[in-house]
């Protein structure tokens, strides 16, 4: 569901699934339910659409997960910057991006930031870039969650599926994310080396400013980067032996 914002309305919720046709009815009902019961408010506009996917489906492992317990957002943000640096985002670039985070809080998708130029890469303004066409079948996700001692919440499933898809791109360096939901303050940084690093406080309760930044290396081949994120269908499937 992707609300129209031409009238300047607030975006409440978005959701997307990648499924075989026979699961259509059940899945659309669940998306409708999600859009109607959201802590960001009651929607006055909703759009539901489906689309046949023709591109070949790729299956990948979820990124390894680690949860970092922090006692306050300051500590969380400090850790996030440290981890971004370790993953290869230069300190100056981290600072440049952080300076602009307040301006980007209204961007609905992700901001793509080039560590090579130190500038925003996408030109999608307030719309942002939406990583799309990825999913993680529930039964496999639940098995994974049990094994990794992580709550089996769809929010975590969706965030980890997205982060796993985004990080496997050759031009990807790292991702920084926290929710715009006022009642959810855990966020994460992710990358090929560090995996999915959850951080238990990235903002104060009650605030509706979220963040999602994809750091890329613009000196690599980035011609199809945004297209790949939007169109390449990816399924997550965890196999236990990959985690041993
Ligand atoms: C998690 O707990 O691992 C999910 C963190 C990111 C949530 C992003 C969102 O809800 O928009
Ligand atoms: Mg949300």
GROMACS .gro file of C-alpha atoms and ligand atoms in nm:
model
  256
    1UNK     CA    1   0.000   0.000   0.000
    2UNK     CA    2   0.142   0.326  -0.105
    3UNK     CA    3  -0.050   0.639  -0.019
    4UNK     CA    4  -0.058   0.937  -0.251
    5UNK     CA    5   0.112   1.239  -0.106
    6UNK     CA    6   0.045   1.493  -0.375
    7UNK     CA    7  -0.192   1.660  -0.131
    8UNK     CA    8   0.078   1.679   0.134
    9UNK     CA    9  -0.076   1.413   0.357
   10UNK     CA   10   0.125   1.214   0.608
   11UNK     CA   11   0.241   0.869   0.505
   12UNK     CA   12   0.107   0.610   0.751
   13UNK     CA   13   0.227   0.273   0.635
   14UNK     CA   14   0.356   0.081   0.335
   15UNK     CA   15   0.381  -0.288   0.279
   16UNK     CA   16   0.462  -0.529   0.004
   17UNK     CA   17   0.480  -0.904  -0.043
   18UNK     CA   18   0.626  -1.139  -0.303
   19UNK     CA   19   0.401  -1.446  -0.321
   20UNK     CA   20   0.263  -1.723  -0.541
   21UNK     CA   21  -0.080  -1.644  -0.684
   22UNK     CA   22  -0.272  -1.884  -0.458
   23UNK     CA   23  -0.174  -1.678  -0.151
   24UNK     CA   24  -0.316  -1.357  -0.294
   25UNK     CA   25  -0.639  -1.334  -0.094
   26UNK     CA   26  -0.485  -1.409   0.244
   27UNK     CA   27  -0.194  -1.173   0.178
   28UNK     CA   28  -0.404  -0.877   0.064
   29UNK     CA   29  -0.627  -0.916   0.370
   30UNK     CA   30  -0.321  -0.904   0.595
   31UNK     CA   31  -0.187  -0.590   0.422
   32UNK     CA   32  -0.526  -0.421   0.458
   33UNK     CA   33  -0.527  -0.505   0.828
   34UNK     CA   34  -0.176  -0.365   0.867
   35UNK     CA   35  -0.269  -0.036   0.700
   36UNK     CA   36  -0.582   0.007   0.913
   37UNK     CA   37  -0.422  -0.057   1.251
   38UNK     CA   38  -0.116   0.161   1.267
   39UNK     CA   39   0.032   0.369   1.547
   40UNK     CA   40   0.099   0.657   1.306
   41UNK     CA   41  -0.274   0.709   1.266
   42UNK     CA   42  -0.593   0.623   1.075
   43UNK     CA   43  -0.557   0.642   0.696
   44UNK     CA   44  -0.799   0.839   0.476
   45UNK     CA   45  -0.646   0.703   0.158
   46UNK     CA   46  -0.515   0.362   0.066
   47UNK     CA   47  -0.404   0.197  -0.252
   48UNK     CA   48  -0.370  -0.176  -0.305
   49UNK     CA   49  -0.222  -0.318  -0.620
   50UNK     CA   50  -0.067  -0.639  -0.746
   51UNK     CA   51   0.164  -0.711  -1.031
   52UNK     CA   52   0.296  -1.026  -1.196
   53UNK     CA   53   0.673  -1.060  -1.164
   54UNK     CA   54   0.858  -1.194  -1.469
   55UNK     CA   55   1.220  -1.155  -1.362
   56UNK     CA   56   1.396  -1.467  -1.229
   57UNK     CA   57   1.368  -1.508  -0.853
   58UNK     CA   58   1.690  -1.516  -0.654
   59UNK     CA   59   1.706  -1.679  -0.310
   60UNK     CA   60   1.953  -1.551  -0.048
   61UNK     CA   61   2.037  -1.606   0.319
   62UNK     CA   62   1.935  -1.342   0.575
   63UNK     CA   63   2.225  -1.134   0.707
   64UNK     CA   64   2.357  -1.261   1.042
   65UNK     CA   65   2.194  -1.072   1.330
   66UNK     CA   66   2.336  -0.919   1.643
   67UNK     CA   67   2.140  -0.714   1.899
   68UNK     CA   68   2.326  -0.430   2.072
   69UNK     CA   69   2.161  -0.322   2.398
   70UNK     CA   70   2.212   0.047   2.461
   71UNK     CA   71   2.073   0.264   2.740
   72UNK     CA   72   1.978   0.577   2.544
   73UNK     CA   73   1.953   0.714   2.188
   74UNK     CA   74   2.283   0.906   2.224
   75UNK     CA   75   2.463   0.582   2.298
   76UNK     CA   76   2.276   0.410   2.013
   77UNK     CA   77   2.363   0.678   1.760
   78UNK     CA   78   2.726   0.680   1.868
   79UNK     CA   79   2.745   0.303   1.816
   80UNK     CA   80   2.573   0.336   1.477
   81UNK     CA   81   2.836   0.583   1.358
   82UNK     CA   82   3.115   0.362   1.485
   83UNK     CA   83   2.977   0.058   1.300
   84UNK     CA   84   2.924   0.257   0.978
   85UNK     CA   85   3.287   0.364   0.997
   86UNK     CA   86   3.405   0.006   1.046
   87UNK     CA   87   3.207  -0.102   0.742
   88UNK     CA   88   3.394   0.147   0.526
   89UNK     CA   89   3.195   0.471   0.534
   90UNK     CA   90   3.455   0.748   0.584
   91UNK     CA   91   3.408   0.956   0.901
   92UNK     CA   92   3.358   1.278   0.706
   93UNK     CA   93   3.086   1.115   0.495
   94UNK     CA   94   2.909   0.990   0.809
   95UNK     CA   95   2.911   1.346   0.947
   96UNK     CA   96   2.785   1.493   0.619
   97UNK     CA   97   2.499   1.245   0.606
   98UNK     CA   98   2.409   1.302   0.973
   99UNK     CA   99   2.392   1.679   0.918
  100UNK     CA  100   2.117   1.620   0.664
  101UNK     CA  101   1.916   1.355   0.848
  102UNK     CA  102   1.672   1.612   0.997
  103UNK     CA  103   1.592   1.742   0.644
  104UNK     CA  104   1.532   1.388   0.523
  105UNK     CA  105   1.287   1.279   0.790
  106UNK     CA  106   0.997   1.337   0.549
  107UNK     CA  107   1.144   1.117   0.275
  108UNK     CA  108   0.911   0.817   0.235
  109UNK     CA  109   1.162   0.570   0.095
  110UNK     CA  110   1.536   0.562   0.143
  111UNK     CA  111   1.796   0.826   0.072
  112UNK     CA  112   2.088   0.686  -0.131
  113UNK     CA  113   2.415   0.845  -0.026
  114UNK     CA  114   2.736   0.814  -0.226
  115UNK     CA  115   3.047   0.773  -0.008
  116UNK     CA  116   3.262   0.859  -0.310
  117UNK     CA  117   3.120   1.209  -0.368
  118UNK     CA  118   2.983   1.266  -0.016
  119UNK     CA  119   2.649   1.363  -0.171
  120UNK     CA  120   2.299   1.227  -0.207
  121UNK     CA  121   2.295   1.000  -0.513
  122UNK     CA  122   1.924   0.956  -0.593
  123UNK     CA  123   1.714   1.240  -0.724
  124UNK     CA  124   1.383   1.126  -0.586
  125UNK     CA  125   1.344   1.413  -0.337
  126UNK     CA  126   1.068   1.344  -0.080
  127UNK     CA  127   0.967   1.018  -0.244
  128UNK     CA  128   1.294   0.837  -0.181
  129UNK     CA  129   1.396   0.501  -0.319
  130UNK     CA  130   1.187   0.201  -0.229
  131UNK     CA  131   1.354  -0.139  -0.219
  132UNK     CA  132   1.087  -0.368  -0.350
  133UNK     CA  133   1.009  -0.726  -0.451
  134UNK     CA  134   1.161  -0.909  -0.156
  135UNK     CA  135   0.994  -1.138   0.094
  136UNK     CA  136   1.062  -1.403   0.354
  137UNK     CA  137   0.813  -1.689   0.388
  138UNK     CA  138   0.668  -1.689   0.742
  139UNK     CA  139   0.742  -2.050   0.837
  140UNK     CA  140   1.111  -2.014   0.755
  141UNK     CA  141   1.128  -1.675   0.929
  142UNK     CA  142   0.971  -1.818   1.244
  143UNK     CA  143   1.221  -2.103   1.252
  144UNK     CA  144   1.502  -1.850   1.214
  145UNK     CA  145   1.362  -1.623   1.486
  146UNK     CA  146   1.342  -1.910   1.735
  147UNK     CA  147   1.697  -2.017   1.657
  148UNK     CA  148   1.837  -1.663   1.685
  149UNK     CA  149   1.634  -1.565   1.996
  150UNK     CA  150   1.478  -1.272   1.815
  151UNK     CA  151   1.104  -1.190   1.849
  152UNK     CA  152   0.912  -1.328   1.548
  153UNK     CA  153   0.763  -0.988   1.457
  154UNK     CA  154   0.680  -0.906   1.097
  155UNK     CA  155   0.852  -0.571   1.145
  156UNK     CA  156   1.183  -0.751   1.201
  157UNK     CA  157   1.114  -0.992   0.915
  158UNK     CA  158   1.052  -0.705   0.674
  159UNK     CA  159   1.347  -0.497   0.790
  160UNK     CA  160   1.592  -0.788   0.774
  161UNK     CA  161   1.461  -0.899   0.433
  162UNK     CA  162   1.511  -0.546   0.305
  163UNK     CA  163   1.856  -0.507   0.460
  164UNK     CA  164   1.964  -0.847   0.322
  165UNK     CA  165   1.850  -0.757  -0.028
  166UNK     CA  166   2.001  -0.409  -0.018
  167UNK     CA  167   2.338  -0.518   0.123
  168UNK     CA  168   2.398  -0.792  -0.136
  169UNK     CA  169   2.423  -0.536  -0.418
  170UNK     CA  170   2.785  -0.500  -0.537
  171UNK     CA  171   2.773  -0.119  -0.494
  172UNK     CA  172   2.624  -0.135  -0.140
  173UNK     CA  173   2.843  -0.031   0.153
  174UNK     CA  174   2.608   0.003   0.452
  175UNK     CA  175   2.256   0.090   0.563
  176UNK     CA  176   2.135   0.304   0.853
  177UNK     CA  177   1.772   0.280   0.964
  178UNK     CA  178   1.525   0.359   1.238
  179UNK     CA  179   1.148   0.365   1.228
  180UNK     CA  180   0.915   0.661   1.199
  181UNK     CA  181   0.671   0.482   1.432
  182UNK     CA  182   0.648   0.678   1.757
  183UNK     CA  183   0.633   0.359   1.964
  184UNK     CA  184   0.929   0.176   1.809
  185UNK     CA  185   1.284   0.290   1.885
  186UNK     CA  186   1.503  -0.006   1.787
  187UNK     CA  187   1.692   0.057   1.465
  188UNK     CA  188   1.988  -0.099   1.290
  189UNK     CA  189   2.296  -0.060   1.079
  190UNK     CA  190   2.375  -0.330   0.824
  191UNK     CA  191   2.650  -0.426   0.585
  192UNK     CA  192   2.820  -0.723   0.421
  193UNK     CA  193   3.087  -0.757   0.693
  194UNK     CA  194   2.896  -0.660   1.009
  195UNK     CA  195   2.564  -0.821   0.913
  196UNK     CA  196   2.242  -0.681   1.065
  197UNK     CA  197   2.332  -0.495   1.385
  198UNK     CA  198   2.020  -0.409   1.581
  199UNK     CA  199   2.054  -0.116   1.822
  200UNK     CA  200   1.785  -0.099   2.091
  201UNK     CA  201   1.754   0.281   2.113
  202UNK     CA  202   1.803   0.506   1.812
  203UNK     CA  203   1.551   0.778   1.901
  204UNK     CA  204   1.320   0.891   2.182
  205UNK     CA  205   0.973   0.737   2.221
  206UNK     CA  206   0.699   0.957   2.078
  207UNK     CA  207   0.896   1.101   1.788
  208UNK     CA  208   0.785   1.041   1.429
  209UNK     CA  209   1.116   1.116   1.257
  210UNK     CA  210   1.248   0.803   1.091
  211UNK     CA  211   1.559   0.745   0.884
  212UNK     CA  212   1.671   0.511   0.608
  213UNK     CA  213   1.998   0.570   0.425
  214UNK     CA  214   2.167   0.336   0.178
  215UNK     CA  215   2.538   0.418   0.158
  216UNK     CA  216   2.683   0.315  -0.178
  217UNK     CA  217   3.021   0.338  -0.345
  218UNK     CA  218   2.962   0.550  -0.654
  219UNK     CA  219   3.302   0.458  -0.798
  220UNK     CA  220   3.156   0.112  -0.868
  221UNK     CA  221   2.899   0.033  -1.137
  222UNK     CA  222   2.584   0.208  -1.013
  223UNK     CA  223   2.401   0.247  -1.346
  224UNK     CA  224   2.137  -0.009  -1.259
  225UNK     CA  225   2.155   0.029  -0.878
  226UNK     CA  226   1.813   0.185  -0.823
  227UNK     CA  227   1.651  -0.035  -1.085
  228UNK     CA  228   1.795  -0.347  -0.916
  229UNK     CA  229   1.661  -0.241  -0.577
  230UNK     CA  230   1.316  -0.179  -0.718
  231UNK     CA  231   1.280  -0.468  -0.961
  232UNK     CA  232   1.503  -0.762  -0.877
  233UNK     CA  233   1.286  -1.021  -0.697
  234UNK     CA  234   1.456  -1.175  -0.393
  235UNK     CA  235   1.336  -1.438  -0.149
  236UNK     CA  236   1.502  -1.489   0.185
  237UNK     CA  237   1.548  -1.849   0.293
  238UNK     CA  238   1.743  -1.930   0.604
  239UNK     CA  239   1.934  -2.258   0.619
  240UNK     CA  240   2.067  -2.346   0.960
  241UNK     CA  241   2.409  -2.465   0.840
  242UNK     CA  242   2.490  -2.111   0.722
  243UNK     CA  243   2.469  -1.990   1.083
  244UNK     CA  244   2.697  -2.245   1.247
  245LIG     C1  245   1.430  -0.448   1.427
  245LIG     O1  246   1.383  -0.446   1.541
  245LIG     O2  247   1.527  -0.518   1.397
  245LIG     C2  248   1.364  -0.361   1.320
  245LIG     C3  249   1.425  -0.226   1.314
  245LIG     C4  250   1.384  -0.140   1.196
  245LIG     C5  251   1.236  -0.111   1.186
  245LIG     C6  252   1.206  -0.025   1.070
  245LIG     C7  253   1.061   0.017   1.067
  245LIG     O3  254   0.979  -0.034   1.141
  245LIG     O4  255   1.028   0.105   0.989
  246LIG    MG1  256   0.676   0.205   0.960
   0.00000   0.00000   0.00000
